[in-house]
mmCIF file of C-alpha atoms and ligand atoms in Angstrom:
data_model
loop_
_atom_site.group_PDB
_atom_site.id
_atom_site.type_symbol
_atom_site.label_atom_id
_atom_site.label_comp_id
_atom_site.label_asym_id
_atom_site.label_seq_id
_atom_site.Cartn_x
_atom_site.Cartn_y
_atom_site.Cartn_z
ATOM 1 C CA MET A 18 69.339 90.843 162.486
ATOM 2 C CA ALA A 19 71.244 94.064 162.993
ATOM 3 C CA PHE A 20 71.790 94.628 166.694
ATOM 4 C CA THR A 21 71.927 98.181 167.975
ATOM 5 C CA GLU A 22 75.545 98.733 168.919
ATOM 6 C CA LEU A 23 75.790 98.955 172.670
ATOM 7 C CA VAL A 24 78.860 99.008 174.892
ATOM 8 C CA PHE A 25 78.992 97.203 178.239
ATOM 9 C CA SER A 26 81.887 96.746 180.603
ATOM 10 C CA GLY A 27 82.553 96.137 184.273
ATOM 11 C CA VAL A 28 85.146 96.706 186.955
ATOM 12 C CA GLN A 29 85.302 94.852 190.253
ATOM 13 C CA PRO A 30 85.198 96.867 193.470
ATOM 14 C CA THR A 31 88.088 95.023 195.083
ATOM 15 C CA GLY A 32 90.215 98.044 196.033
ATOM 16 C CA ASN A 33 93.480 99.482 194.693
ATOM 17 C CA LEU A 34 92.274 100.672 191.294
ATOM 18 C CA HIS A 35 95.505 101.099 189.367
ATOM 19 C CA LEU A 36 97.085 102.385 186.196
ATOM 20 C CA GLY A 37 96.388 99.034 184.459
ATOM 21 C CA ASN A 38 92.661 99.386 185.101
ATOM 22 C CA TYR A 39 92.853 102.953 183.881
ATOM 23 C CA LEU A 40 94.814 102.401 180.663
ATOM 24 C CA GLY A 41 93.506 98.928 179.857
ATOM 25 C CA ALA A 42 89.868 99.728 180.495
ATOM 26 C CA ILE A 43 88.654 103.058 181.873
ATOM 27 C CA VAL A 44 90.339 105.292 179.265
ATOM 28 C CA ASN A 45 88.571 103.290 176.585
ATOM 29 C CA PHE A 46 85.259 103.472 178.457
ATOM 30 C CA VAL A 47 85.571 107.254 178.262
ATOM 31 C CA LYS A 48 86.375 107.164 174.560
ATOM 32 C CA MET A 49 83.468 104.876 173.635
ATOM 33 C CA GLN A 50 80.971 107.407 175.024
ATOM 34 C CA GLU A 51 81.466 109.555 171.952
ATOM 35 C CA THR A 52 80.211 106.937 169.525
ATOM 36 C CA HIS A 53 78.007 104.509 171.485
ATOM 37 C CA ASN A 54 75.446 104.189 174.208
ATOM 38 C CA CYS A 55 77.437 102.786 177.106
ATOM 39 C CA ILE A 56 76.669 100.859 180.283
ATOM 40 C CA TYR A 57 79.420 100.735 182.902
ATOM 41 C CA CYS A 58 78.902 98.436 185.818
ATOM 42 C CA VAL A 59 80.615 98.128 189.181
ATOM 43 C CA VAL A 60 80.489 94.346 189.443
ATOM 44 C CA ASP A 61 80.035 93.848 193.171
ATOM 45 C CA MET A 62 78.716 90.297 192.703
ATOM 46 C CA HIS A 63 81.971 89.339 190.996
ATOM 47 C CA ALA A 64 83.920 90.997 193.788
ATOM 48 C CA ILE A 65 82.739 88.488 196.409
ATOM 49 C CA THR A 66 83.852 85.396 194.465
ATOM 50 C CA GLN A 67 87.115 85.171 196.370
ATOM 51 C CA GLY A 68 87.485 84.833 200.146
ATOM 52 C CA VAL A 69 86.447 87.665 202.437
ATOM 53 C CA ASP A 70 90.141 88.278 203.074
ATOM 54 C CA VAL A 71 90.296 89.406 199.416
ATOM 55 C CA TRP A 72 87.130 91.482 199.160
ATOM 56 C CA GLY A 73 87.402 92.863 202.653
ATOM 57 C CA GLY A 74 83.864 92.463 204.064
ATOM 58 C CA PRO A 75 80.719 94.579 203.805
ATOM 59 C CA THR A 76 82.143 97.976 204.780
ATOM 60 C CA GLU A 77 85.057 97.661 202.378
ATOM 61 C CA LEU A 78 82.803 96.415 199.583
ATOM 62 C CA ALA A 79 80.530 99.450 199.874
ATOM 63 C CA ARG A 80 83.528 101.782 200.118
ATOM 64 C CA ASN A 81 85.203 100.215 197.092
ATOM 65 C CA THR A 82 81.963 100.272 195.103
ATOM 66 C CA ARG A 83 81.720 104.013 195.678
ATOM 67 C CA GLU A 84 85.399 104.450 194.877
ATOM 68 C CA VAL A 85 85.137 102.711 191.484
ATOM 69 C CA THR A 86 82.062 104.814 190.725
ATOM 70 C CA ALA A 87 84.010 107.937 191.665
ATOM 71 C CA ALA A 88 86.894 106.827 189.420
ATOM 72 C CA PHE A 89 84.510 106.378 186.482
ATOM 73 C CA ILE A 90 83.094 109.856 186.923
ATOM 74 C CA ALA A 91 86.460 111.488 187.673
ATOM 75 C CA ALA A 92 87.947 109.929 184.534
ATOM 76 C CA GLY A 93 85.207 111.500 182.434
ATOM 77 C CA ILE A 94 82.311 109.057 182.256
ATOM 78 C CA ASP A 95 79.022 110.943 182.159
ATOM 79 C CA PRO A 96 76.454 109.025 184.258
ATOM 80 C CA LYS A 97 73.595 111.122 182.892
ATOM 81 C CA LYS A 98 74.210 110.462 179.218
ATOM 82 C CA HIS A 99 75.236 106.856 179.832
ATOM 83 C CA ILE A 100 74.511 104.313 182.566
ATOM 84 C CA VAL A 101 76.653 103.721 185.653
ATOM 85 C CA PHE A 102 75.384 101.317 188.312
ATOM 86 C CA ASN A 103 76.329 98.442 190.586
ATOM 87 C CA GLN A 104 75.492 94.950 189.437
ATOM 88 C CA SER A 105 73.690 93.647 192.551
ATOM 89 C CA GLN A 106 70.903 96.248 192.125
ATOM 90 C CA VAL A 107 69.651 94.586 188.938
ATOM 91 C CA ALA A 108 68.369 91.088 189.661
ATOM 92 C CA GLY A 109 68.502 90.083 186.001
ATOM 93 C CA HIS A 110 72.267 89.515 186.205
ATOM 94 C CA ALA A 111 71.832 86.609 188.610
ATOM 95 C CA GLU A 112 68.718 85.300 186.840
ATOM 96 C CA LEU A 113 70.289 85.218 183.418
ATOM 97 C CA ALA A 114 73.472 83.724 184.873
ATOM 98 C CA TRP A 115 71.401 80.785 186.108
ATOM 99 C CA ILE A 116 69.968 80.147 182.670
ATOM 100 C CA PHE A 117 73.469 80.420 181.208
ATOM 101 C CA ASN A 118 74.734 77.949 183.818
ATOM 102 C CA CYS A 119 72.510 75.451 182.099
ATOM 103 C CA VAL A 120 73.905 76.378 178.665
ATOM 104 C CA ALA A 121 77.648 76.587 179.459
ATOM 105 C CA ARG A 122 79.576 73.323 179.739
ATOM 106 C CA VAL A 123 81.887 72.271 182.563
ATOM 107 C CA GLY A 124 84.592 71.592 179.974
ATOM 108 C CA TRP A 125 84.466 75.221 178.846
ATOM 109 C CA LEU A 126 84.925 76.560 182.362
ATOM 110 C CA ASN A 127 87.729 74.100 183.055
ATOM 111 C CA ARG A 128 89.781 75.881 180.419
ATOM 112 C CA MET A 129 89.593 79.318 182.048
ATOM 113 C CA THR A 130 93.109 80.401 182.960
ATOM 114 C CA GLN A 131 91.990 83.159 185.330
ATOM 115 C CA PHE A 132 90.200 80.617 187.516
ATOM 116 C CA LYS A 133 93.344 78.519 187.673
ATOM 117 C CA GLU A 134 95.420 81.573 188.629
ATOM 118 C CA LYS A 135 93.000 82.844 191.232
ATOM 119 C CA ALA A 136 92.182 79.452 192.743
ATOM 120 C CA GLY A 137 95.877 78.636 193.048
ATOM 121 C CA LYS A 138 96.921 75.278 194.403
ATOM 122 C CA ASP A 139 93.944 74.744 196.680
ATOM 123 C CA ARG A 140 91.367 74.441 193.899
ATOM 124 C CA GLU A 141 89.015 72.236 195.921
ATOM 125 C CA ASN A 142 88.584 75.106 198.323
ATOM 126 C CA ALA A 143 87.756 77.802 195.715
ATOM 127 C CA SER A 144 84.164 79.058 195.755
ATOM 128 C CA ILE A 145 81.680 77.858 193.161
ATOM 129 C CA GLY A 146 81.221 81.568 192.438
ATOM 130 C CA LEU A 147 84.852 81.906 191.385
ATOM 131 C CA TYR A 148 84.467 78.953 189.046
ATOM 132 C CA ASP A 149 81.223 80.346 187.654
ATOM 133 C CA TYR A 150 82.572 83.897 187.374
ATOM 134 C CA PRO A 151 82.792 83.929 183.550
ATOM 135 C CA VAL A 152 79.169 82.783 183.224
ATOM 136 C CA LEU A 153 78.008 85.725 185.341
ATOM 137 C CA MET A 154 80.180 87.924 183.145
ATOM 138 C CA ALA A 155 78.428 86.605 180.026
ATOM 139 C CA ALA A 156 75.092 87.358 181.703
ATOM 140 C CA ASP A 157 76.240 90.923 182.495
ATOM 141 C CA ILE A 158 76.904 91.612 178.841
ATOM 142 C CA LEU A 159 74.056 89.714 177.241
ATOM 143 C CA LEU A 160 71.415 90.982 179.680
ATOM 144 C CA TYR A 161 71.655 94.184 177.649
ATOM 145 C CA ARG A 162 72.378 92.353 174.405
ATOM 146 C CA ALA A 163 75.541 94.456 174.280
ATOM 147 C CA THR A 164 77.719 94.119 171.198
ATOM 148 C CA HIS A 165 81.032 95.732 172.217
ATOM 149 C CA VAL A 166 83.031 95.178 175.384
ATOM 150 C CA PRO A 167 86.116 97.303 176.129
ATOM 151 C CA VAL A 168 88.467 95.338 178.410
ATOM 152 C CA GLY A 169 92.139 94.693 179.121
ATOM 153 C CA GLU A 170 93.954 91.812 177.469
ATOM 154 C CA ASP A 171 93.391 89.503 180.459
ATOM 155 C CA GLN A 172 89.636 89.339 179.764
ATOM 156 C CA LYS A 173 89.942 88.025 176.218
ATOM 157 C CA GLN A 174 89.297 84.405 177.134
ATOM 158 C CA HIS A 175 86.235 85.361 179.175
ATOM 159 C CA LEU A 176 84.851 87.254 176.197
ATOM 160 C CA GLU A 177 85.329 84.198 173.996
ATOM 161 C CA LEU A 178 83.315 82.212 176.517
ATOM 162 C CA SER A 179 80.560 84.847 176.390
ATOM 163 C CA ARG A 180 80.415 84.408 172.632
ATOM 164 C CA ASP A 181 80.249 80.620 173.005
ATOM 165 C CA ILE A 182 77.386 80.933 175.483
ATOM 166 C CA ALA A 183 75.464 83.359 173.239
ATOM 167 C CA GLN A 184 75.932 81.058 170.273
ATOM 168 C CA LYS A 185 74.911 77.907 172.121
ATOM 169 C CA PHE A 186 71.823 79.609 173.553
ATOM 170 C CA ASN A 187 70.856 80.762 170.052
ATOM 171 C CA ASN A 188 71.357 77.193 168.749
ATOM 172 C CA ASP A 189 69.721 75.352 171.653
ATOM 173 C CA PHE A 190 66.623 77.536 171.500
ATOM 174 C CA ALA A 191 66.615 78.261 167.761
ATOM 175 C CA ASP A 192 63.004 77.188 167.134
ATOM 176 C CA SER A 193 61.671 78.979 170.150
ATOM 177 C CA ILE A 194 63.647 82.103 169.230
ATOM 178 C CA ARG A 195 62.034 82.052 165.762
ATOM 179 C CA ARG A 196 58.574 81.554 167.270
ATOM 180 C CA SER A 197 59.240 84.586 169.467
ATOM 181 C CA GLY A 198 59.580 86.695 166.351
ATOM 182 C CA PHE A 199 63.333 86.637 165.702
ATOM 183 C CA ASP A 200 63.148 85.345 162.154
ATOM 184 C CA ASP A 201 66.877 84.811 161.755
ATOM 185 C CA GLY A 202 67.113 82.847 165.006
ATOM 186 C CA LEU A 203 69.552 85.328 166.530
ATOM 187 C CA PHE A 204 68.503 86.439 169.970
ATOM 188 C CA PHE A 205 71.818 87.165 171.644
ATOM 189 C CA PRO A 206 74.553 88.974 169.696
ATOM 190 C CA LEU A 207 78.098 87.580 169.863
ATOM 191 C CA PRO A 208 79.837 90.349 171.825
ATOM 192 C CA GLU A 209 83.123 91.671 170.500
ATOM 193 C CA PRO A 210 86.037 92.428 172.802
ATOM 194 C CA LEU A 211 87.583 95.867 172.283
ATOM 195 C CA ILE A 212 91.175 95.579 173.445
ATOM 196 C CA MET A 213 92.582 98.955 172.469
ATOM 197 C CA GLY A 214 95.643 101.149 172.872
ATOM 198 C CA PRO A 215 99.347 100.598 173.600
ATOM 199 C CA ALA A 216 98.750 99.459 177.216
ATOM 200 C CA THR A 217 96.245 96.612 177.119
ATOM 201 C CA ARG A 218 98.405 94.698 179.594
ATOM 202 C CA VAL A 219 100.225 96.986 182.003
ATOM 203 C CA MET A 220 102.904 95.103 183.906
ATOM 204 C CA SER A 221 104.143 95.358 187.498
ATOM 205 C CA LEU A 222 106.715 98.090 188.122
ATOM 206 C CA ARG A 223 108.757 95.560 190.132
ATOM 207 C CA ASP A 224 108.685 92.706 187.609
ATOM 208 C CA GLY A 225 107.970 93.279 183.921
ATOM 209 C CA THR A 226 106.819 89.701 183.449
ATOM 210 C CA LYS A 227 103.940 90.003 185.949
ATOM 211 C CA LYS A 228 100.677 91.849 185.361
ATOM 212 C CA MET A 229 100.079 95.002 187.407
ATOM 213 C CA SER A 230 97.465 93.810 189.851
ATOM 214 C CA LYS A 231 95.284 94.938 192.723
ATOM 215 C CA SER A 232 96.362 91.992 194.779
ATOM 216 C CA ASP A 233 100.162 92.299 194.527
ATOM 217 C CA ALA A 234 101.548 92.472 198.064
ATOM 218 C CA SER A 235 103.931 95.292 197.114
ATOM 219 C CA ASP A 236 102.330 98.701 196.629
ATOM 220 C CA TYR A 237 105.464 99.625 194.659
ATOM 221 C CA SER A 238 104.330 97.222 191.932
ATOM 222 C CA ARG A 239 101.488 99.506 190.897
ATOM 223 C CA ILE A 240 100.427 103.128 190.583
ATOM 224 C CA ASN A 241 97.071 103.492 192.279
ATOM 225 C CA LEU A 242 94.583 105.998 190.944
ATOM 226 C CA THR A 243 94.482 107.521 194.430
ATOM 227 C CA ASP A 244 98.288 107.978 194.683
ATOM 228 C CA ASP A 245 99.518 111.535 195.199
ATOM 229 C CA ALA A 246 102.323 113.127 193.179
ATOM 230 C CA ASP A 247 105.023 112.082 195.674
ATOM 231 C CA ALA A 248 103.923 108.448 195.668
ATOM 232 C CA ILE A 249 103.815 108.380 191.867
ATOM 233 C CA ALA A 250 107.315 109.886 191.644
ATOM 234 C CA GLN A 251 108.758 107.439 194.170
ATOM 235 C CA LYS A 252 107.230 104.415 192.509
ATOM 236 C CA ILE A 253 108.411 105.363 189.015
ATOM 237 C CA ARG A 254 111.914 106.235 190.233
ATOM 238 C CA LYS A 255 112.134 102.859 191.967
ATOM 239 C CA ALA A 256 110.634 100.963 189.025
ATOM 240 C CA LYS A 257 112.811 98.114 187.810
ATOM 241 C CA THR A 258 114.761 98.743 184.599
ATOM 242 C CA ASP A 259 117.751 97.195 182.883
ATOM 243 C CA PRO A 260 121.239 98.669 182.382
ATOM 244 C CA GLU A 261 120.919 99.368 178.632
ATOM 245 C CA PRO A 262 119.847 102.772 177.297
ATOM 246 C CA LEU A 263 116.404 102.930 175.668
ATOM 247 C CA PRO A 264 116.366 101.607 172.091
ATOM 248 C CA SER A 265 115.452 103.817 169.151
ATOM 249 C CA GLU A 266 113.245 101.197 167.491
ATOM 250 C CA GLU A 267 110.235 99.393 168.928
ATOM 251 C CA LYS A 268 111.707 95.989 168.123
ATOM 252 C CA GLY A 269 114.575 96.837 170.495
ATOM 253 C CA LEU A 270 112.040 96.486 173.329
ATOM 254 C CA GLU A 271 111.693 92.764 172.724
ATOM 255 C CA ALA A 272 113.017 90.714 175.644
ATOM 256 C CA ARG A 273 113.195 93.900 177.721
ATOM 257 C CA PRO A 274 109.868 93.652 179.568
ATOM 258 C CA GLU A 275 110.437 96.504 182.036
ATOM 259 C CA ALA A 276 111.539 98.962 179.336
ATOM 260 C CA ASP A 277 108.672 97.855 177.113
ATOM 261 C CA ASN A 278 106.194 98.398 179.942
ATOM 262 C CA LEU A 279 107.378 101.905 180.830
ATOM 263 C CA VAL A 280 107.434 102.978 177.182
ATOM 264 C CA GLY A 281 103.935 101.512 176.736
ATOM 265 C CA ILE A 282 102.670 103.464 179.749
ATOM 266 C CA PHE A 283 104.214 106.661 178.399
ATOM 267 C CA ALA A 284 102.681 106.056 174.972
ATOM 268 C CA ALA A 285 99.228 105.335 176.379
ATOM 269 C CA LEU A 286 99.209 108.336 178.705
ATOM 270 C CA SER A 287 100.305 110.698 175.947
ATOM 271 C CA ALA A 288 98.135 109.107 173.217
ATOM 272 C CA ARG A 289 101.230 108.428 171.106
ATOM 273 C CA SER A 290 102.684 105.244 169.643
ATOM 274 C CA LYS A 291 105.619 103.478 171.319
ATOM 275 C CA GLN A 292 107.701 104.163 168.237
ATOM 276 C CA ASP A 293 106.976 107.864 168.535
ATOM 277 C CA VAL A 294 107.981 107.848 172.204
ATOM 278 C CA LEU A 295 111.242 106.075 171.312
ATOM 279 C CA ARG A 296 111.941 108.657 168.633
ATOM 280 C CA GLU A 297 112.119 111.188 171.446
ATOM 281 C CA PHE A 298 113.813 109.124 174.173
ATOM 282 C CA GLY A 299 115.690 106.378 172.268
ATOM 283 C CA GLY A 300 119.427 106.265 173.035
ATOM 284 C CA GLY A 301 118.897 108.144 176.311
ATOM 285 C CA GLN A 302 119.236 106.916 179.881
ATOM 286 C CA PHE A 303 116.316 105.671 181.915
ATOM 287 C CA SER A 304 116.734 108.429 184.471
ATOM 288 C CA SER A 305 115.736 111.239 182.128
ATOM 289 C CA PHE A 306 112.950 109.136 180.610
ATOM 290 C CA LYS A 307 111.675 108.375 184.111
ATOM 291 C CA ASN A 308 111.641 112.080 184.980
ATOM 292 C CA ALA A 309 109.475 112.758 181.938
ATOM 293 C CA LEU A 310 107.251 109.795 182.825
ATOM 294 C CA VAL A 311 106.767 111.079 186.389
ATOM 295 C CA GLU A 312 105.731 114.463 185.047
ATOM 296 C CA LEU A 313 103.337 112.913 182.536
ATOM 297 C CA CYS A 314 101.804 110.512 185.064
ATOM 298 C CA VAL A 315 101.294 113.227 187.646
ATOM 299 C CA SER A 316 99.750 115.600 185.118
ATOM 300 C CA LYS A 317 97.294 112.937 183.896
ATOM 301 C CA LEU A 318 96.478 111.189 187.171
ATOM 302 C CA SER A 319 96.506 113.962 189.789
ATOM 303 C CA PRO A 320 93.346 115.663 188.534
ATOM 304 C CA ILE A 321 91.572 112.282 188.585
ATOM 305 C CA ALA A 322 92.776 111.532 192.121
ATOM 306 C CA GLY A 323 91.642 114.982 193.249
ATOM 307 C CA GLU A 324 88.215 114.583 191.723
ATOM 308 C CA MET A 325 87.844 111.076 193.164
ATOM 309 C CA LYS A 326 88.614 112.432 196.614
ATOM 310 C CA ARG A 327 86.000 115.143 196.218
ATOM 311 C CA LEU A 328 83.387 112.640 195.003
ATOM 312 C CA VAL A 329 83.893 109.961 197.660
ATOM 313 C CA ALA A 330 83.470 112.661 200.292
ATOM 314 C CA ASP A 331 79.848 112.826 199.135
ATOM 315 C CA PRO A 332 78.633 109.209 199.314
ATOM 316 C CA ALA A 333 74.990 110.298 199.068
ATOM 317 C CA TYR A 334 75.667 111.733 195.608
ATOM 318 C CA ILE A 335 77.430 108.551 194.476
ATOM 319 C CA ASP A 336 74.593 106.401 195.767
ATOM 320 C CA ARG A 337 72.101 108.526 193.844
ATOM 321 C CA VAL A 338 74.122 108.005 190.661
ATOM 322 C CA LEU A 339 74.122 104.230 191.230
ATOM 323 C CA ILE A 340 70.408 104.057 192.063
ATOM 324 C CA ASP A 341 69.434 106.156 189.057
ATOM 325 C CA GLY A 342 71.738 104.096 186.805
ATOM 326 C CA ALA A 343 70.309 100.852 188.180
ATOM 327 C CA ASP A 344 66.739 102.017 187.491
ATOM 328 C CA ARG A 345 67.609 102.705 183.866
ATOM 329 C CA ALA A 346 69.618 99.492 183.526
ATOM 330 C CA ARG A 347 66.744 97.465 185.017
ATOM 331 C CA ALA A 348 64.305 98.847 182.474
ATOM 332 C CA LEU A 349 66.530 97.493 179.686
ATOM 333 C CA ALA A 350 67.304 94.253 181.500
ATOM 334 C CA ASP A 351 63.599 93.548 182.065
ATOM 335 C CA GLN A 352 62.981 93.591 178.332
ATOM 336 C CA THR A 353 65.665 90.967 177.732
ATOM 337 C CA MET A 354 64.500 88.825 180.664
ATOM 338 C CA THR A 355 60.874 88.905 179.505
ATOM 339 C CA LYS A 356 61.874 87.604 176.081
ATOM 340 C CA THR A 357 64.414 85.162 177.475
ATOM 341 C CA LYS A 358 61.808 83.646 179.793
ATOM 342 C CA ASP A 359 59.388 83.221 176.913
ATOM 343 C CA ILE A 360 62.100 81.619 174.796
ATOM 344 C CA VAL A 361 63.058 79.176 177.564
ATOM 345 C CA GLY A 362 59.402 78.369 178.362
ATOM 346 C CA PHE A 363 59.129 79.862 181.831
ATOM 347 C CA ILE A 364 55.556 80.912 182.627
ATOM 348 C CA ARG A 365 55.305 84.505 183.776
ATOM 349 C CA GLY A 366 52.604 87.012 184.629
ATOM 350 C CA GLN A 367 51.666 89.650 182.125
ATOM 351 C CA THR A 368 52.110 92.552 184.492
ATOM 352 C CA GLY A 369 55.546 93.574 185.615
ATOM 353 C CA PRO A 370 58.210 93.022 186.373
ATOM 354 C CA TRP A 371 57.897 89.576 184.792
HETATM 355 P P1 AMP B 408 89.267 94.186 187.386
HETATM 356 O O1 AMP B 408 89.909 95.112 188.322
HETATM 357 O O2 AMP B 408 89.840 92.820 187.433
HETATM 358 O O3 AMP B 408 87.784 94.206 187.491
HETATM 359 O O4 AMP B 408 89.607 94.732 185.954
HETATM 360 C C1 AMP B 408 88.944 95.839 185.385
HETATM 361 C C2 AMP B 408 89.449 96.102 183.992
HETATM 362 O O5 AMP B 408 90.830 96.471 184.032
HETATM 363 C C3 AMP B 408 89.359 94.898 183.049
HETATM 364 O O6 AMP B 408 88.954 95.331 181.765
HETATM 365 C C4 AMP B 408 90.769 94.377 183.007
HETATM 366 O O7 AMP B 408 91.068 93.714 181.803
HETATM 367 C C5 AMP B 408 91.563 95.654 183.128
HETATM 368 N N1 AMP B 408 92.891 95.405 183.709
HETATM 369 C C6 AMP B 408 93.160 94.891 184.938
HETATM 370 N N2 AMP B 408 94.492 94.808 185.132
HETATM 371 C C7 AMP B 408 95.080 95.288 184.005
HETATM 372 C C8 AMP B 408 96.440 95.472 183.590
HETATM 373 N N3 AMP B 408 97.464 95.162 184.387
HETATM 374 N N4 AMP B 408 96.660 95.991 182.361
HETATM 375 C C9 AMP B 408 95.625 96.326 181.533
HETATM 376 N N5 AMP B 408 94.327 96.173 181.870
HETATM 377 C C10 AMP B 408 94.045 95.662 183.088
HETATM 378 N N1 LIG B 409 85.837 90.120 184.739
HETATM 379 C C1 LIG B 409 86.096 91.518 184.549
HETATM 380 C C2 LIG B 409 87.448 91.852 185.180
HETATM 381 O O1 LIG B 409 87.843 91.328 186.150
HETATM 382 C C3 LIG B 409 85.015 92.379 185.140
HETATM 383 C C4 LIG B 409 83.705 92.146 184.471
HETATM 384 C C5 LIG B 409 82.602 91.560 185.019
HETATM 385 C C6 LIG B 409 83.355 92.501 183.145
HETATM 386 N N2 LIG B 409 81.582 91.538 184.119
HETATM 387 C C7 LIG B 409 82.004 92.097 182.969
HETATM 388 C C8 LIG B 409 84.047 93.107 182.109
HETATM 389 C C9 LIG B 409 81.349 92.286 181.755
HETATM 390 C C10 LIG B 409 83.385 93.300 180.901
HETATM 391 C C11 LIG B 409 82.040 92.886 180.723
HETATM 392 O O2 LIG B 409 88.100 92.687 184.715
#
């Protein structure tokens, strides 16, 4: 069966949206709008999987949910042409996740590296939600039977799990799926990760071997989307480098993680290749390259920060966007849940929702 190509992706409202989120994910969300119908979700149910000290409590969660929504819109996502909403408003995410909990295997989840990283040493004390996180993520995508998922490099393993879940569901329920009118036995598509651009894994400005992350204790490790020009300049000037001049060839970046990261950021922000950037700056000192990078970063990010500020000052508008998006998402989700319930054998009423 040919699935209609549909894009789905999500971002957690856990604060400190940064350049990694922007270049690894949001820039590609914007791009995909030109060719696909897109659904972009602020995944507030994922956000609460770690302790309240991480997600900050109810006031912070609501604030961060609005801030991610504002970032989407400020970056160029059109919530009228596409769908922008927060996950908890569409009950199907949790419902489908439960069904998928009964499809996914413990052994599969035990292999998830992000759980191991986030749970740390005290694994016994991690929430069940954190462990189950990738199953909810599979439900997010497959609730809309989405086929393409733009994400940063770190989500690749989760996407593979989503494919495994889709495939096992299709196998486990093959006869029922056929009886429901899907002659080829394919109900869920196997979603494809779209990991695109020269900055799919933006690294910390303090340590080129560590991912740029919302949770790094040092604010100097990341450029936040809300940073002003002065903060951006300071952070880039202080960014760790090595004593060598920049190489002229891309292979000269090997084993130089900080240089590689800064060149990758420059390339992504200017929509050029790393090699092209090195053609201009290779052989030169970091200081002049950093000056150019500051200018580029400020010119690309300042308008977004300004627009975000304007948008979050009008929470009623943001909430209307999320409510309208959720209504449209729910209409699609209901169709999948109706069929999924029939396939599984759950009895349901004929009049809505299900
Ligand atoms: P999260 O903030 O964890 O919800 O991530 C939202 C999106 O940003 C996901 O697609 C991630 O893969 C992406 N992302 C997060 N950190 C980075 C990074 N350092 N470099 C590139 N992409 C990232
Ligand atoms: N796990 C993703 C992250 O942390 C966020 C996410 C939740 C997501 N559900 C998703 C991404 C569905 C893509 C598709 O980055």
